[in-house]
Amino acid sequence: MSAFKKVLWVGKTLIFCSALGWPLLAAGQAGGVSRSEEAAQLLTLANQARASEGAGVLQWDPALAAAALKHCQRMAVEGPIAHLYSGELTLTERAAQQGAHFALIEENVAMGPTAAVIHDSWMHSPGHRKNLLAPDVDRVGIAVVASHGSLYAVADYAHGVQSLDAAQVEAQIAAMIAARGVHAASGTAEARAACSTDRGLPQSAGGVAPGFVMRWQGTDLHQLPEALVKRLASGSYHQAAVGSCPARGTEGSFTLYRLAVLLY
C-alpha cells in the first residue's frame, strides 16, 4: 500500500532556499542564493543513522529535491511552516510534477540553528525518526532555507519505482515467465483486453480460451505473484500472453502497474 506521512517542526520565517545541486531564487528577491552544504550534511547524517540501524542507504533524487525546494520556497514566503498551504499542490502532486516515481512518500520539515541540530531533533522525535529510518524508503530530496543564523529544512523520502511504458513492463514480465520454462508473448491484444477488464476468459486469435488468467497491479516488477508462480510450476501450461494497461484506483500520483497474464 502506498503511504503519505506528515510530521511538523514549528519554526519562524526564513528567507533563503536551497537544495543540493539546485540553484534558486530567494523569496522576495530577484537574485538567487545556492546553499547546498546543509542539505548535503543532512543527507550524510541521515545515512550514518540508517547504517547504525541496519537500514539501506538513501540515494539522492533530483526530482524529490526539486519538490522539496518548491515547498521550501513557499514556506519562506508564508512564514509559519506547514506541509500544505492554501492553493498548493500536495506532497504527492509536487513530487510527481517534478518527475518522481514512487510507491510511497513521506516528509519531514524542521527549523533549527544548524543542520546537525535539525538532524538531532528529527532523531529524538518519534515521527521524524520513523520517517528518516524507514527501511522501505530508498531515495531522498532535501531542501534547506537559511536566514539570520537560522535554518529551515524539508526532507522528502520515497520508495522509488521504475518508470516504464507498457511495452517495457510486458517484456519484463514475459522474460520472468520464460525463465520458468513457459514461452511468453508480450503485448498481445488478448492479454491487454484481459488487463482492462475485471473478469472473464478472452479467447486467443485462434479461438482458444486460456486455462488461467492472472490480473494484478503493484509497484514491484521484480517478482511474480505467488499464485502465478504456482501455476507456472505445475507443468500444465506451455504458453503465456502478457498484457499491461493503466492502473486503477491509484492514490494521488503514486506509480502503479497493472498486468494480466493468460496461461494456455
PDB file of C-alpha atoms in Angstrom, residues 16-162:
ATOM      1  CA  PHE A  16      16.714  31.957   1.504  1.00  0.00           C
ATOM      2  CA  CYS A  17      16.127  28.470  -0.002  1.00  0.00           C
ATOM      3  CA  SER A  18      18.499  25.893  -1.434  1.00  0.00           C
ATOM      4  CA  ALA A  19      18.527  22.231  -2.378  1.00  0.00           C
ATOM      5  CA  LEU A  20      21.555  20.067  -3.078  1.00  0.00           C
ATOM      6  CA  GLY A  21      22.677  20.913  -6.579  1.00  0.00           C
ATOM      7  CA  TRP A  22      19.686  23.169  -7.282  1.00  0.00           C
ATOM      8  CA  PRO A  23      20.242  26.961  -7.523  1.00  0.00           C
ATOM      9  CA  LEU A  24      17.153  29.001  -6.711  1.00  0.00           C
ATOM     10  CA  LEU A  25      15.654  32.414  -6.254  1.00  0.00           C
ATOM     11  CA  ALA A  26      15.491  33.775  -2.730  1.00  0.00           C
ATOM     12  CA  ALA A  27      11.986  34.572  -1.527  1.00  0.00           C
ATOM     13  CA  GLY A  28      11.118  38.173  -2.204  1.00  0.00           C
ATOM     14  CA  GLN A  29      14.381  38.830  -4.059  1.00  0.00           C
ATOM     15  CA  ALA A  30      15.323  38.931  -7.736  1.00  0.00           C
ATOM     16  CA  GLY A  31      18.670  37.208  -7.177  1.00  0.00           C
ATOM     17  CA  GLY A  32      19.398  33.637  -6.172  1.00  0.00           C
ATOM     18  CA  VAL A  33      21.371  32.049  -3.365  1.00  0.00           C
ATOM     19  CA  SER A  34      22.662  28.474  -3.552  1.00  0.00           C
ATOM     20  CA  ARG A  35      23.188  26.706  -0.211  1.00  0.00           C
ATOM     21  CA  SER A  36      23.960  23.013  -0.728  1.00  0.00           C
ATOM     22  CA  GLU A  37      26.242  22.393   2.266  1.00  0.00           C
ATOM     23  CA  GLU A  38      23.494  21.961   4.869  1.00  0.00           C
ATOM     24  CA  ALA A  39      21.427  19.738   2.566  1.00  0.00           C
ATOM     25  CA  ALA A  40      24.487  17.572   1.918  1.00  0.00           C
ATOM     26  CA  GLN A  41      25.172  17.384   5.645  1.00  0.00           C
ATOM     27  CA  LEU A  42      21.615  16.280   6.394  1.00  0.00           C
ATOM     28  CA  LEU A  43      21.938  13.546   3.776  1.00  0.00           C
ATOM     29  CA  THR A  44      25.220  12.346   5.278  1.00  0.00           C
ATOM     30  CA  LEU A  45      23.828  12.365   8.813  1.00  0.00           C
ATOM     31  CA  ALA A  46      20.712  10.506   7.695  1.00  0.00           C
ATOM     32  CA  ASN A  47      22.738   7.754   6.028  1.00  0.00           C
ATOM     33  CA  GLN A  48      25.013   7.447   9.042  1.00  0.00           C
ATOM     34  CA  ALA A  49      21.965   6.998  11.280  1.00  0.00           C
ATOM     35  CA  ARG A  50      20.433   4.471   8.872  1.00  0.00           C
ATOM     36  CA  ALA A  51      23.668   2.477   8.724  1.00  0.00           C
ATOM     37  CA  SER A  52      23.731   2.211  12.509  1.00  0.00           C
ATOM     38  CA  GLU A  53      20.163   0.854  12.418  1.00  0.00           C
ATOM     39  CA  GLY A  54      20.796  -1.576   9.553  1.00  0.00           C
ATOM     40  CA  ALA A  55      18.674   0.392   7.065  1.00  0.00           C
ATOM     41  CA  GLY A  56      19.685   0.863   3.449  1.00  0.00           C
ATOM     42  CA  VAL A  57      21.449   3.896   2.027  1.00  0.00           C
ATOM     43  CA  LEU A  58      19.282   6.780   0.837  1.00  0.00           C
ATOM     44  CA  GLN A  59      20.089   7.795  -2.739  1.00  0.00           C
ATOM     45  CA  TRP A  60      19.780  11.444  -3.723  1.00  0.00           C
ATOM     46  CA  ASP A  61      16.794  12.003  -6.020  1.00  0.00           C
ATOM     47  CA  PRO A  62      16.857  15.257  -8.042  1.00  0.00           C
ATOM     48  CA  ALA A  63      13.081  15.161  -8.614  1.00  0.00           C
ATOM     49  CA  LEU A  64      12.387  14.869  -4.889  1.00  0.00           C
ATOM     50  CA  ALA A  65      14.925  17.626  -4.243  1.00  0.00           C
ATOM     51  CA  ALA A  66      13.116  19.889  -6.693  1.00  0.00           C
ATOM     52  CA  ALA A  67       9.786  19.147  -4.993  1.00  0.00           C
ATOM     53  CA  ALA A  68      11.293  19.850  -1.568  1.00  0.00           C
ATOM     54  CA  LEU A  69      12.753  23.078  -2.904  1.00  0.00           C
ATOM     55  CA  LYS A  70       9.409  24.359  -4.177  1.00  0.00           C
ATOM     56  CA  HIS A  71       7.839  23.728  -0.791  1.00  0.00           C
ATOM     57  CA  CYS A  72      10.840  25.298   0.925  1.00  0.00           C
ATOM     58  CA  GLN A  73      10.366  28.453  -1.112  1.00  0.00           C
ATOM     59  CA  ARG A  74       6.678  28.502  -0.225  1.00  0.00           C
ATOM     60  CA  MET A  75       7.485  28.188   3.485  1.00  0.00           C
ATOM     61  CA  ALA A  76       9.818  31.190   3.212  1.00  0.00           C
ATOM     62  CA  VAL A  77       7.020  33.243   1.683  1.00  0.00           C
ATOM     63  CA  GLU A  78       4.232  32.103   4.011  1.00  0.00           C
ATOM     64  CA  GLY A  79       6.018  32.446   7.352  1.00  0.00           C
ATOM     65  CA  PRO A  80       4.860  29.663   9.714  1.00  0.00           C
ATOM     66  CA  ILE A  81       5.963  26.332   8.293  1.00  0.00           C
ATOM     67  CA  ALA A  82       3.442  23.704   7.232  1.00  0.00           C
ATOM     68  CA  HIS A  83       3.170  20.687   4.949  1.00  0.00           C
ATOM     69  CA  LEU A  84       0.441  22.224   2.813  1.00  0.00           C
ATOM     70  CA  TYR A  85      -0.628  25.799   2.134  1.00  0.00           C
ATOM     71  CA  SER A  86      -3.802  27.111   0.558  1.00  0.00           C
ATOM     72  CA  GLY A  87      -3.729  26.549  -3.189  1.00  0.00           C
ATOM     73  CA  GLU A  88      -0.543  24.465  -3.029  1.00  0.00           C
ATOM     74  CA  LEU A  89      -0.172  21.013  -4.579  1.00  0.00           C
ATOM     75  CA  THR A  90       0.004  18.096  -2.141  1.00  0.00           C
ATOM     76  CA  LEU A  91       3.315  16.372  -1.471  1.00  0.00           C
ATOM     77  CA  THR A  92       2.497  13.533  -3.881  1.00  0.00           C
ATOM     78  CA  GLU A  93       1.474  16.014  -6.576  1.00  0.00           C
ATOM     79  CA  ARG A  94       4.571  18.178  -6.067  1.00  0.00           C
ATOM     80  CA  ALA A  95       6.858  15.172  -6.362  1.00  0.00           C
ATOM     81  CA  ALA A  96       5.069  13.762  -9.403  1.00  0.00           C
ATOM     82  CA  GLN A  97       5.093  17.161 -11.106  1.00  0.00           C
ATOM     83  CA  GLN A  98       8.900  17.176 -10.823  1.00  0.00           C
ATOM     84  CA  GLY A  99       9.123  13.688 -12.362  1.00  0.00           C
ATOM     85  CA  ALA A 100       9.450  11.460  -9.289  1.00  0.00           C
ATOM     86  CA  HIS A 101       8.062   7.904  -9.446  1.00  0.00           C
ATOM     87  CA  PHE A 102       7.296   6.275  -6.120  1.00  0.00           C
ATOM     88  CA  ALA A 103       5.340   3.666  -4.222  1.00  0.00           C
ATOM     89  CA  LEU A 104       5.247   5.711  -1.016  1.00  0.00           C
ATOM     90  CA  ILE A 105       6.390   9.169   0.011  1.00  0.00           C
ATOM     91  CA  GLU A 106       6.957  10.800   3.410  1.00  0.00           C
ATOM     92  CA  GLU A 107       8.044  14.247   4.554  1.00  0.00           C
ATOM     93  CA  ASN A 108       9.918  15.837   7.450  1.00  0.00           C
ATOM     94  CA  VAL A 109      10.092  19.598   7.960  1.00  0.00           C
ATOM     95  CA  ALA A 110      12.065  21.386  10.678  1.00  0.00           C
ATOM     96  CA  MET A 111      13.674  24.597  11.909  1.00  0.00           C
ATOM     97  CA  GLY A 112      16.942  24.921  13.819  1.00  0.00           C
ATOM     98  CA  PRO A 113      20.259  26.790  14.040  1.00  0.00           C
ATOM     99  CA  THR A 114      22.336  24.139  12.222  1.00  0.00           C
ATOM    100  CA  ALA A 115      21.887  21.017  10.127  1.00  0.00           C
ATOM    101  CA  ALA A 116      23.287  18.928  12.981  1.00  0.00           C
ATOM    102  CA  VAL A 117      20.711  20.292  15.420  1.00  0.00           C
ATOM    103  CA  ILE A 118      17.893  19.670  12.944  1.00  0.00           C
ATOM    104  CA  HIS A 119      19.048  16.076  12.403  1.00  0.00           C
ATOM    105  CA  ASP A 120      19.293  15.534  16.164  1.00  0.00           C
ATOM    106  CA  SER A 121      15.784  16.938  16.611  1.00  0.00           C
ATOM    107  CA  TRP A 122      14.429  14.534  13.997  1.00  0.00           C
ATOM    108  CA  MET A 123      16.190  11.606  15.639  1.00  0.00           C
ATOM    109  CA  HIS A 124      14.636  12.445  19.017  1.00  0.00           C
ATOM    110  CA  SER A 125      11.109  12.886  17.655  1.00  0.00           C
ATOM    111  CA  PRO A 126       9.308   9.546  17.120  1.00  0.00           C
ATOM    112  CA  GLY A 127       7.501  10.571  13.937  1.00  0.00           C
ATOM    113  CA  HIS A 128      10.527  12.208  12.342  1.00  0.00           C
ATOM    114  CA  ARG A 129      12.791   9.338  13.346  1.00  0.00           C
ATOM    115  CA  LYS A 130      10.412   6.772  11.867  1.00  0.00           C
ATOM    116  CA  ASN A 131      10.379   8.568   8.519  1.00  0.00           C
ATOM    117  CA  LEU A 132      14.150   9.048   8.427  1.00  0.00           C
ATOM    118  CA  LEU A 133      14.945   5.424   9.327  1.00  0.00           C
ATOM    119  CA  ALA A 134      12.099   3.730   7.431  1.00  0.00           C
ATOM    120  CA  PRO A 135      13.553   0.578   5.797  1.00  0.00           C
ATOM    121  CA  ASP A 136      11.156   0.820   2.852  1.00  0.00           C
ATOM    122  CA  VAL A 137      12.364   4.235   1.639  1.00  0.00           C
ATOM    123  CA  ASP A 138      15.441   4.366  -0.574  1.00  0.00           C
ATOM    124  CA  ARG A 139      15.505   7.882  -2.049  1.00  0.00           C
ATOM    125  CA  VAL A 140      15.512  11.392  -0.630  1.00  0.00           C
ATOM    126  CA  GLY A 141      15.499  15.013  -1.703  1.00  0.00           C
ATOM    127  CA  ILE A 142      16.384  17.717   0.837  1.00  0.00           C
ATOM    128  CA  ALA A 143      15.986  21.495   0.733  1.00  0.00           C
ATOM    129  CA  VAL A 144      17.356  23.981   3.258  1.00  0.00           C
ATOM    130  CA  VAL A 145      16.309  27.586   3.931  1.00  0.00           C
ATOM    131  CA  ALA A 146      18.683  29.954   5.751  1.00  0.00           C
ATOM    132  CA  SER A 147      18.279  33.473   7.171  1.00  0.00           C
ATOM    133  CA  HIS A 148      19.555  35.406  10.200  1.00  0.00           C
ATOM    134  CA  GLY A 149      21.536  32.438  11.519  1.00  0.00           C
ATOM    135  CA  SER A 150      18.590  30.002  11.422  1.00  0.00           C
ATOM    136  CA  LEU A 151      17.666  27.151   9.070  1.00  0.00           C
ATOM    137  CA  TYR A 152      14.535  25.565   7.704  1.00  0.00           C
ATOM    138  CA  ALA A 153      14.755  22.034   6.284  1.00  0.00           C
ATOM    139  CA  VAL A 154      12.457  19.893   4.160  1.00  0.00           C
ATOM    140  CA  ALA A 155      13.257  16.216   3.546  1.00  0.00           C
ATOM    141  CA  ASP A 156      11.109  14.199   1.142  1.00  0.00           C
ATOM    142  CA  TYR A 157      11.684  10.446   1.472  1.00  0.00           C
ATOM    143  CA  ALA A 158      10.333   7.918  -1.028  1.00  0.00           C
ATOM    144  CA  HIS A 159      10.442   4.339  -2.175  1.00  0.00           C
ATOM    145  CA  GLY A 160      11.277   4.807  -5.814  1.00  0.00           C
ATOM    146  CA  VAL A 161       9.917   2.663  -8.621  1.00  0.00           C
ATOM    147  CA  GLN A 162      10.917   2.265 -12.239  1.00  0.00           C
TER     148      GLN A 162
END
